[in-house]
Amino acid sequence: AQSVTQLDSQVPVFEEAPVELRCNYSSSVSVYLFWYVQYPNQGLQLLLKYLSGSTLVESINGFEAEFNKSQTSFHLRKPSVHISDTAEYFCAVRSNTGRRALTFGSGTRLQVQP
Amino acid sequence: GAGVSQSPRYKVAKRGQDVALRCDPISGHVSLFWYQQALGQGPEFLTYFQNEAQLDKSGLPSDRFFAERPEGSVSTLKIQRTQQEDSAVYLCASSLGASSYEQYFGPGTRLTVT
């Protein structure tokens, strides 16, 4: 069984400030890790993923996340946020063998203020 | 190209009514997933199809929930004798192959049971 914890339900931040959205997971098997973003009135979109290899993964719009196996974390960071980054962010895990279902955290609402 | 589509986008049902929610996956996608997202929560897995075969239905909350994908493309999630706790957004996702990592999500159907 797997579980994902996103401790912060809301993160308010000013435009151009750095941000970190925290994600911790628990699993009895090795996992793949994902961050999804949900903009208002839109479906979930994959932001970035960790499958194997380098523990630091990046998205095309400046977000990055680092897989830390010892701390079972996959925190999402951006050095300078924009108003357009306002959205709900979901961390998710999936077993790397067998079961293909994603297990999601409860989400973090990033609110970027001018 | 067209993404995953779902219909209806909104559904209001009286308690005890049956509902049917439709998902049109991306053409050619082998895998199809259904998730349930309660207000303020992350999506929770319901069931998974590979082509027309339902390989995992471990997340269906009761025998009132039934899903099918008879021709390996369009899928229908049916809820019988709806109850208030069934109120949620129902998300459909598809992925290209049986071992593909990325799931593409539809916009969801918001079900409200009164």
PDB file of C-alpha atoms in Angstrom:
ATOM      1  CA  ALA A   1       0.000   0.000   0.000  1.00  0.00           C
ATOM      2  CA  GLN A   2       1.089   3.555  -0.669  1.00  0.00           C
ATOM      3  CA  SER A   3       0.185   6.938   0.757  1.00  0.00           C
ATOM      4  CA  VAL A   4       1.101  10.516  -0.068  1.00  0.00           C
ATOM      5  CA  THR A   5       1.129  13.441   2.329  1.00  0.00           C
ATOM      6  CA  GLN A   6       1.029  17.046   1.233  1.00  0.00           C
ATOM      7  CA  LEU A   7       1.255  18.941   4.483  1.00  0.00           C
ATOM      8  CA  ASP A   8       0.348  22.365   3.123  1.00  0.00           C
ATOM      9  CA  SER A   9      -3.192  22.735   1.856  1.00  0.00           C
ATOM     10  CA  GLN A  10      -2.571  26.339   0.758  1.00  0.00           C
ATOM     11  CA  VAL A  11       0.595  28.281   0.012  1.00  0.00           C
ATOM     12  CA  PRO A  12       0.262  32.036  -0.574  1.00  0.00           C
ATOM     13  CA  VAL A  13       3.302  33.656  -2.151  1.00  0.00           C
ATOM     14  CA  PHE A  14       4.126  36.939  -3.850  1.00  0.00           C
ATOM     15  CA  GLU A  15       5.000  37.072  -7.532  1.00  0.00           C
ATOM     16  CA  GLU A  16       8.705  36.497  -8.289  1.00  0.00           C
ATOM     17  CA  ALA A  17       9.288  34.911  -4.866  1.00  0.00           C
ATOM     18  CA  PRO A  18      10.584  31.322  -4.544  1.00  0.00           C
ATOM     19  CA  VAL A  19       8.234  28.549  -3.487  1.00  0.00           C
ATOM     20  CA  GLU A  20       8.466  24.978  -2.225  1.00  0.00           C
ATOM     21  CA  LEU A  21       5.515  22.590  -2.130  1.00  0.00           C
ATOM     22  CA  ARG A  22       6.178  19.633   0.109  1.00  0.00           C
ATOM     23  CA  CYS A  23       5.395  16.005  -0.633  1.00  0.00           C
ATOM     24  CA  ASN A  24       6.211  12.931   1.436  1.00  0.00           C
ATOM     25  CA  TYR A  25       5.228   9.400   0.569  1.00  0.00           C
ATOM     26  CA  SER A  26       5.083   5.990   2.156  1.00  0.00           C
ATOM     27  CA  SER A  27       5.362   2.736   0.245  1.00  0.00           C
ATOM     28  CA  SER A  28       6.384  -0.859   0.821  1.00  0.00           C
ATOM     29  CA  VAL A  29       7.634  -1.120  -2.776  1.00  0.00           C
ATOM     30  CA  SER A  30       9.699   1.067  -5.081  1.00  0.00           C
ATOM     31  CA  VAL A  31       7.695   3.805  -6.713  1.00  0.00           C
ATOM     32  CA  TYR A  32       7.571   6.294  -9.503  1.00  0.00           C
ATOM     33  CA  LEU A  33       6.774   9.864  -8.441  1.00  0.00           C
ATOM     34  CA  PHE A  34       4.760  12.546 -10.174  1.00  0.00           C
ATOM     35  CA  TRP A  35       3.578  16.107  -9.802  1.00  0.00           C
ATOM     36  CA  TYR A  36       0.326  17.062 -11.501  1.00  0.00           C
ATOM     37  CA  VAL A  37      -1.091  20.581 -11.836  1.00  0.00           C
ATOM     38  CA  GLN A  38      -4.748  21.528 -12.109  1.00  0.00           C
ATOM     39  CA  TYR A  39      -5.529  25.018 -13.361  1.00  0.00           C
ATOM     40  CA  PRO A  40      -9.008  26.415 -12.647  1.00  0.00           C
ATOM     41  CA  ASN A  41     -11.705  24.639 -14.663  1.00  0.00           C
ATOM     42  CA  GLN A  42      -9.175  22.364 -16.355  1.00  0.00           C
ATOM     43  CA  GLY A  43      -8.138  18.737 -16.029  1.00  0.00           C
ATOM     44  CA  LEU A  44      -5.024  17.445 -14.331  1.00  0.00           C
ATOM     45  CA  GLN A  45      -1.820  17.900 -16.332  1.00  0.00           C
ATOM     46  CA  LEU A  46       1.460  16.124 -15.711  1.00  0.00           C
ATOM     47  CA  LEU A  47       4.076  18.648 -14.582  1.00  0.00           C
ATOM     48  CA  LEU A  48       7.058  16.350 -14.046  1.00  0.00           C
ATOM     49  CA  LYS A  49       7.971  12.809 -13.121  1.00  0.00           C
ATOM     50  CA  TYR A  50      10.739  10.792 -11.527  1.00  0.00           C
ATOM     51  CA  LEU A  51      11.203   7.277 -12.870  1.00  0.00           C
ATOM     52  CA  SER A  52      14.885   6.534 -12.328  1.00  0.00           C
ATOM     53  CA  GLY A  53      18.325   8.057 -12.775  1.00  0.00           C
ATOM     54  CA  SER A  54      19.047  11.628 -11.755  1.00  0.00           C
ATOM     55  CA  THR A  55      17.120  12.513  -8.629  1.00  0.00           C
ATOM     56  CA  LEU A  56      16.550  16.088  -9.810  1.00  0.00           C
ATOM     57  CA  VAL A  57      13.887  16.466 -12.475  1.00  0.00           C
ATOM     58  CA  GLU A  58      12.752  19.632 -14.204  1.00  0.00           C
ATOM     59  CA  SER A  59       9.702  20.842 -16.074  1.00  0.00           C
ATOM     60  CA  ILE A  60       9.618  23.110 -19.110  1.00  0.00           C
ATOM     61  CA  ASN A  61       8.127  26.004 -17.128  1.00  0.00           C
ATOM     62  CA  GLY A  62      10.801  26.307 -14.464  1.00  0.00           C
ATOM     63  CA  PHE A  63       9.592  23.899 -11.787  1.00  0.00           C
ATOM     64  CA  GLU A  64      11.909  21.238 -10.409  1.00  0.00           C
ATOM     65  CA  ALA A  65      11.558  18.407  -7.912  1.00  0.00           C
ATOM     66  CA  GLU A  66      14.129  16.297  -6.146  1.00  0.00           C
ATOM     67  CA  PHE A  67      13.622  12.675  -5.147  1.00  0.00           C
ATOM     68  CA  ASN A  68      15.056  11.978  -1.717  1.00  0.00           C
ATOM     69  CA  LYS A  69      14.824   8.270  -0.983  1.00  0.00           C
ATOM     70  CA  SER A  70      16.093   8.458   2.586  1.00  0.00           C
ATOM     71  CA  GLN A  71      13.510  11.085   3.510  1.00  0.00           C
ATOM     72  CA  THR A  72      10.844   9.634   1.211  1.00  0.00           C
ATOM     73  CA  SER A  73      10.201  13.084  -0.175  1.00  0.00           C
ATOM     74  CA  PHE A  74       9.608  14.649  -3.581  1.00  0.00           C
ATOM     75  CA  HIS A  75       9.307  18.369  -2.933  1.00  0.00           C
ATOM     76  CA  LEU A  76       8.439  20.748  -5.774  1.00  0.00           C
ATOM     77  CA  ARG A  77      10.299  24.037  -6.117  1.00  0.00           C
ATOM     78  CA  LYS A  78      10.379  27.098  -8.319  1.00  0.00           C
ATOM     79  CA  PRO A  79      12.870  29.937  -7.817  1.00  0.00           C
ATOM     80  CA  SER A  80      10.529  32.663  -9.065  1.00  0.00           C
ATOM     81  CA  VAL A  81       6.770  32.217  -9.452  1.00  0.00           C
ATOM     82  CA  HIS A  82       4.378  33.989 -11.806  1.00  0.00           C
ATOM     83  CA  ILE A  83       0.723  34.876 -11.422  1.00  0.00           C
ATOM     84  CA  SER A  84      -0.012  32.198 -14.008  1.00  0.00           C
ATOM     85  CA  ASP A  85       1.354  29.505 -11.673  1.00  0.00           C
ATOM     86  CA  THR A  86      -1.726  29.891  -9.480  1.00  0.00           C
ATOM     87  CA  ALA A  87      -3.249  26.416  -9.450  1.00  0.00           C
ATOM     88  CA  GLU A  88      -3.745  23.241  -7.421  1.00  0.00           C
ATOM     89  CA  TYR A  89      -0.713  20.948  -7.324  1.00  0.00           C
ATOM     90  CA  PHE A  90      -0.980  17.228  -6.634  1.00  0.00           C
ATOM     91  CA  CYS A  91       1.843  14.860  -5.773  1.00  0.00           C
ATOM     92  CA  ALA A  92       1.289  11.228  -6.782  1.00  0.00           C
ATOM     93  CA  VAL A  93       3.066   7.883  -6.621  1.00  0.00           C
ATOM     94  CA  ARG A  94       2.746   4.625  -8.495  1.00  0.00           C
ATOM     95  CA  SER A  95       4.306   1.257  -7.906  1.00  0.00           C
ATOM     96  CA  ASN A  96       7.077   0.532 -10.409  1.00  0.00           C
ATOM     97  CA  THR A  97       5.856  -3.042 -10.688  1.00  0.00           C
ATOM     98  CA  GLY A  98       2.363  -4.363 -11.048  1.00  0.00           C
ATOM     99  CA  ARG A  99      -0.383  -1.977 -10.004  1.00  0.00           C
ATOM    100  CA  ARG A 100      -0.688   0.982 -12.376  1.00  0.00           C
ATOM    101  CA  ALA A 101      -3.052   3.153 -10.357  1.00  0.00           C
ATOM    102  CA  LEU A 102      -1.823   6.500  -9.084  1.00  0.00           C
ATOM    103  CA  THR A 103      -2.097   7.356  -5.390  1.00  0.00           C
ATOM    104  CA  PHE A 104      -2.514  11.107  -4.923  1.00  0.00           C
ATOM    105  CA  GLY A 105      -1.960  13.498  -2.074  1.00  0.00           C
ATOM    106  CA  SER A 106      -4.716  15.866  -1.036  1.00  0.00           C
ATOM    107  CA  GLY A 107      -3.257  18.755  -3.027  1.00  0.00           C
ATOM    108  CA  THR A 108      -1.681  22.135  -2.342  1.00  0.00           C
ATOM    109  CA  ARG A 109      -3.287  25.303  -3.606  1.00  0.00           C
ATOM    110  CA  LEU A 110      -0.598  27.738  -4.751  1.00  0.00           C
ATOM    111  CA  GLN A 111      -1.921  31.297  -4.696  1.00  0.00           C
ATOM    112  CA  VAL A 112       0.444  33.794  -6.323  1.00  0.00           C
ATOM    113  CA  GLN A 113      -0.265  37.378  -5.361  1.00  0.00           C
ATOM    114  CA  PRO A 114       0.919  40.483  -7.239  1.00  0.00           C
TER     115      PRO A 114
ATOM    116  CA  GLY B   1      -5.237  16.438 -31.240  1.00  0.00           C
ATOM    117  CA  ALA B   2      -8.229  15.676 -29.099  1.00  0.00           C
ATOM    118  CA  GLY B   3      -7.645  14.898 -25.468  1.00  0.00           C
ATOM    119  CA  VAL B   4      -9.711  12.825 -23.104  1.00  0.00           C
ATOM    120  CA  SER B   5     -13.322  13.948 -23.083  1.00  0.00           C
ATOM    121  CA  GLN B   6     -16.010  13.238 -20.533  1.00  0.00           C
ATOM    122  CA  SER B   7     -19.750  13.736 -20.569  1.00  0.00           C
ATOM    123  CA  PRO B   8     -21.788  15.123 -19.088  1.00  0.00           C
ATOM    124  CA  ARG B   9     -19.606  17.761 -17.447  1.00  0.00           C
ATOM    125  CA  TYR B  10     -22.185  18.255 -14.698  1.00  0.00           C
ATOM    126  CA  LYS B  11     -24.854  15.899 -13.435  1.00  0.00           C
ATOM    127  CA  VAL B  12     -27.425  16.424 -10.714  1.00  0.00           C
ATOM    128  CA  ALA B  13     -29.208  13.303  -9.518  1.00  0.00           C
ATOM    129  CA  LYS B  14     -31.792  12.713  -6.872  1.00  0.00           C
ATOM    130  CA  ARG B  15     -30.839  10.194  -4.245  1.00  0.00           C
ATOM    131  CA  GLY B  16     -31.727   6.733  -5.447  1.00  0.00           C
ATOM    132  CA  GLN B  17     -31.403   7.478  -9.160  1.00  0.00           C
ATOM    133  CA  ASP B  18     -28.985   5.654 -11.436  1.00  0.00           C
ATOM    134  CA  VAL B  19     -26.390   7.638 -13.389  1.00  0.00           C
ATOM    135  CA  ALA B  20     -24.041   6.847 -16.272  1.00  0.00           C
ATOM    136  CA  LEU B  21     -20.857   8.802 -16.889  1.00  0.00           C
ATOM    137  CA  ARG B  22     -19.031   8.553 -20.194  1.00  0.00           C
ATOM    138  CA  CYS B  23     -15.342   8.739 -20.997  1.00  0.00           C
ATOM    139  CA  ASP B  24     -13.806   9.025 -24.469  1.00  0.00           C
ATOM    140  CA  PRO B  25     -10.083   8.334 -24.161  1.00  0.00           C
ATOM    141  CA  ILE B  26      -7.424   9.542 -26.544  1.00  0.00           C
ATOM    142  CA  SER B  27      -7.657   7.477 -29.709  1.00  0.00           C
ATOM    143  CA  GLY B  28      -5.422   4.431 -29.597  1.00  0.00           C
ATOM    144  CA  HIS B  29      -4.810   4.548 -25.871  1.00  0.00           C
ATOM    145  CA  VAL B  30      -4.810   1.080 -24.415  1.00  0.00           C
ATOM    146  CA  SER B  31      -5.152   1.896 -20.728  1.00  0.00           C
ATOM    147  CA  LEU B  32      -8.071   3.670 -19.103  1.00  0.00           C
ATOM    148  CA  PHE B  33      -8.515   4.679 -15.482  1.00  0.00           C
ATOM    149  CA  TRP B  34     -11.391   6.074 -13.415  1.00  0.00           C
ATOM    150  CA  TYR B  35     -10.789   8.178 -10.304  1.00  0.00           C
ATOM    151  CA  GLN B  36     -13.116   9.822  -7.800  1.00  0.00           C
ATOM    152  CA  GLN B  37     -12.217  13.248  -6.395  1.00  0.00           C
ATOM    153  CA  ALA B  38     -14.165  14.447  -3.386  1.00  0.00           C
ATOM    154  CA  LEU B  39     -14.231  18.150  -2.586  1.00  0.00           C
ATOM    155  CA  GLY B  40     -10.890  19.306  -1.207  1.00  0.00           C
ATOM    156  CA  GLN B  41      -9.241  15.941  -1.726  1.00  0.00           C
ATOM    157  CA  GLY B  42      -6.929  14.344  -4.237  1.00  0.00           C
ATOM    158  CA  PRO B  43      -8.255  11.857  -6.785  1.00  0.00           C
ATOM    159  CA  GLU B  44      -8.758   8.299  -5.568  1.00  0.00           C
ATOM    160  CA  PHE B  45      -8.469   5.302  -7.852  1.00  0.00           C
ATOM    161  CA  LEU B  46     -11.610   3.401  -8.758  1.00  0.00           C
ATOM    162  CA  THR B  47     -10.832   1.010 -11.608  1.00  0.00           C
ATOM    163  CA  TYR B  48      -8.470   0.247 -14.507  1.00  0.00           C
ATOM    164  CA  PHE B  49      -8.959  -1.213 -17.974  1.00  0.00           C
ATOM    165  CA  GLN B  50      -6.434  -2.541 -20.431  1.00  0.00           C
ATOM    166  CA  ASN B  51      -8.302  -2.579 -23.713  1.00  0.00           C
ATOM    167  CA  GLU B  52     -11.679  -4.133 -22.853  1.00  0.00           C
ATOM    168  CA  ALA B  53     -10.408  -6.102 -19.861  1.00  0.00           C
ATOM    169  CA  GLN B  54     -11.053  -4.683 -16.420  1.00  0.00           C
ATOM    170  CA  LEU B  55      -7.823  -5.656 -14.697  1.00  0.00           C
ATOM    171  CA  ASP B  56      -8.233  -3.795 -11.425  1.00  0.00           C
ATOM    172  CA  LYS B  57     -11.467  -2.793  -9.725  1.00  0.00           C
ATOM    173  CA  SER B  58     -10.117  -2.707  -6.211  1.00  0.00           C
ATOM    174  CA  GLY B  59     -11.053   0.951  -5.716  1.00  0.00           C
ATOM    175  CA  LEU B  60     -14.766   0.667  -6.444  1.00  0.00           C
ATOM    176  CA  PRO B  61     -16.398   1.623  -3.132  1.00  0.00           C
ATOM    177  CA  SER B  62     -19.427  -0.645  -3.354  1.00  0.00           C
ATOM    178  CA  ASP B  63     -21.319  -2.959  -5.659  1.00  0.00           C
ATOM    179  CA  ARG B  64     -23.421   0.035  -6.725  1.00  0.00           C
ATOM    180  CA  PHE B  65     -20.471   1.127  -8.858  1.00  0.00           C
ATOM    181  CA  PHE B  66     -19.935  -0.599 -12.177  1.00  0.00           C
ATOM    182  CA  ALA B  67     -17.643   0.232 -15.099  1.00  0.00           C
ATOM    183  CA  GLU B  68     -17.354  -1.172 -18.575  1.00  0.00           C
ATOM    184  CA  ARG B  69     -15.332  -0.688 -21.748  1.00  0.00           C
ATOM    185  CA  PRO B  70     -16.866  -3.223 -24.114  1.00  0.00           C
ATOM    186  CA  GLU B  71     -14.947  -2.355 -27.287  1.00  0.00           C
ATOM    187  CA  GLY B  72     -11.726  -1.193 -25.714  1.00  0.00           C
ATOM    188  CA  SER B  73     -12.313   2.501 -26.379  1.00  0.00           C
ATOM    189  CA  VAL B  74     -15.224   4.408 -24.780  1.00  0.00           C
ATOM    190  CA  SER B  75     -15.883   3.610 -21.132  1.00  0.00           C
ATOM    191  CA  THR B  76     -18.942   4.118 -18.971  1.00  0.00           C
ATOM    192  CA  LEU B  77     -19.014   4.370 -15.193  1.00  0.00           C
ATOM    193  CA  LYS B  78     -22.423   3.549 -13.801  1.00  0.00           C
ATOM    194  CA  ILE B  79     -23.603   4.287 -10.293  1.00  0.00           C
ATOM    195  CA  GLN B  80     -26.814   2.664  -9.156  1.00  0.00           C
ATOM    196  CA  ARG B  81     -29.100   3.992  -6.436  1.00  0.00           C
ATOM    197  CA  THR B  82     -26.973   7.104  -5.915  1.00  0.00           C
ATOM    198  CA  GLN B  83     -26.374   8.368  -2.395  1.00  0.00           C
ATOM    199  CA  GLN B  84     -25.205  11.745  -1.148  1.00  0.00           C
ATOM    200  CA  GLU B  85     -21.727  10.440  -0.417  1.00  0.00           C
ATOM    201  CA  ASP B  86     -21.345   9.708  -4.132  1.00  0.00           C
ATOM    202  CA  SER B  87     -21.189  13.460  -4.801  1.00  0.00           C
ATOM    203  CA  ALA B  88     -17.740  14.089  -6.266  1.00  0.00           C
ATOM    204  CA  VAL B  89     -15.868  14.801  -9.478  1.00  0.00           C
ATOM    205  CA  TYR B  90     -15.295  11.644 -11.489  1.00  0.00           C
ATOM    206  CA  LEU B  91     -12.097  11.746 -13.522  1.00  0.00           C
ATOM    207  CA  CYS B  92     -11.146   9.567 -16.430  1.00  0.00           C
ATOM    208  CA  ALA B  93      -7.561   9.141 -17.594  1.00  0.00           C
ATOM    209  CA  SER B  94      -5.964   7.223 -20.424  1.00  0.00           C
ATOM    210  CA  SER B  95      -2.439   6.214 -21.298  1.00  0.00           C
ATOM    211  CA  LEU B  96      -0.920   4.969 -24.512  1.00  0.00           C
ATOM    212  CA  GLY B  97       0.369   1.559 -23.581  1.00  0.00           C
ATOM    213  CA  ALA B  98       0.021  -0.975 -20.843  1.00  0.00           C
ATOM    214  CA  SER B  99       3.337   0.105 -19.367  1.00  0.00           C
ATOM    215  CA  SER B 100       3.131   3.835 -20.106  1.00  0.00           C
ATOM    216  CA  TYR B 101       3.836   6.106 -17.168  1.00  0.00           C
ATOM    217  CA  GLU B 102       1.919   9.218 -18.141  1.00  0.00           C
ATOM    218  CA  GLN B 103      -1.822   9.352 -17.638  1.00  0.00           C
ATOM    219  CA  TYR B 104      -3.791  12.002 -19.552  1.00  0.00           C
ATOM    220  CA  PHE B 105      -6.796  13.257 -17.635  1.00  0.00           C
ATOM    221  CA  GLY B 106     -10.152  14.454 -18.836  1.00  0.00           C
ATOM    222  CA  PRO B 107     -11.937  17.493 -17.347  1.00  0.00           C
ATOM    223  CA  GLY B 108     -14.127  15.345 -15.136  1.00  0.00           C
ATOM    224  CA  THR B 109     -17.833  14.991 -14.459  1.00  0.00           C
ATOM    225  CA  ARG B 110     -19.109  16.766 -11.371  1.00  0.00           C
ATOM    226  CA  LEU B 111     -21.874  14.647  -9.825  1.00  0.00           C
ATOM    227  CA  THR B 112     -24.143  16.201  -7.219  1.00  0.00           C
ATOM    228  CA  VAL B 113     -26.619  13.942  -5.455  1.00  0.00           C
ATOM    229  CA  THR B 114     -29.475  15.795  -3.764  1.00  0.00           C
TER     230      THR B 114
END
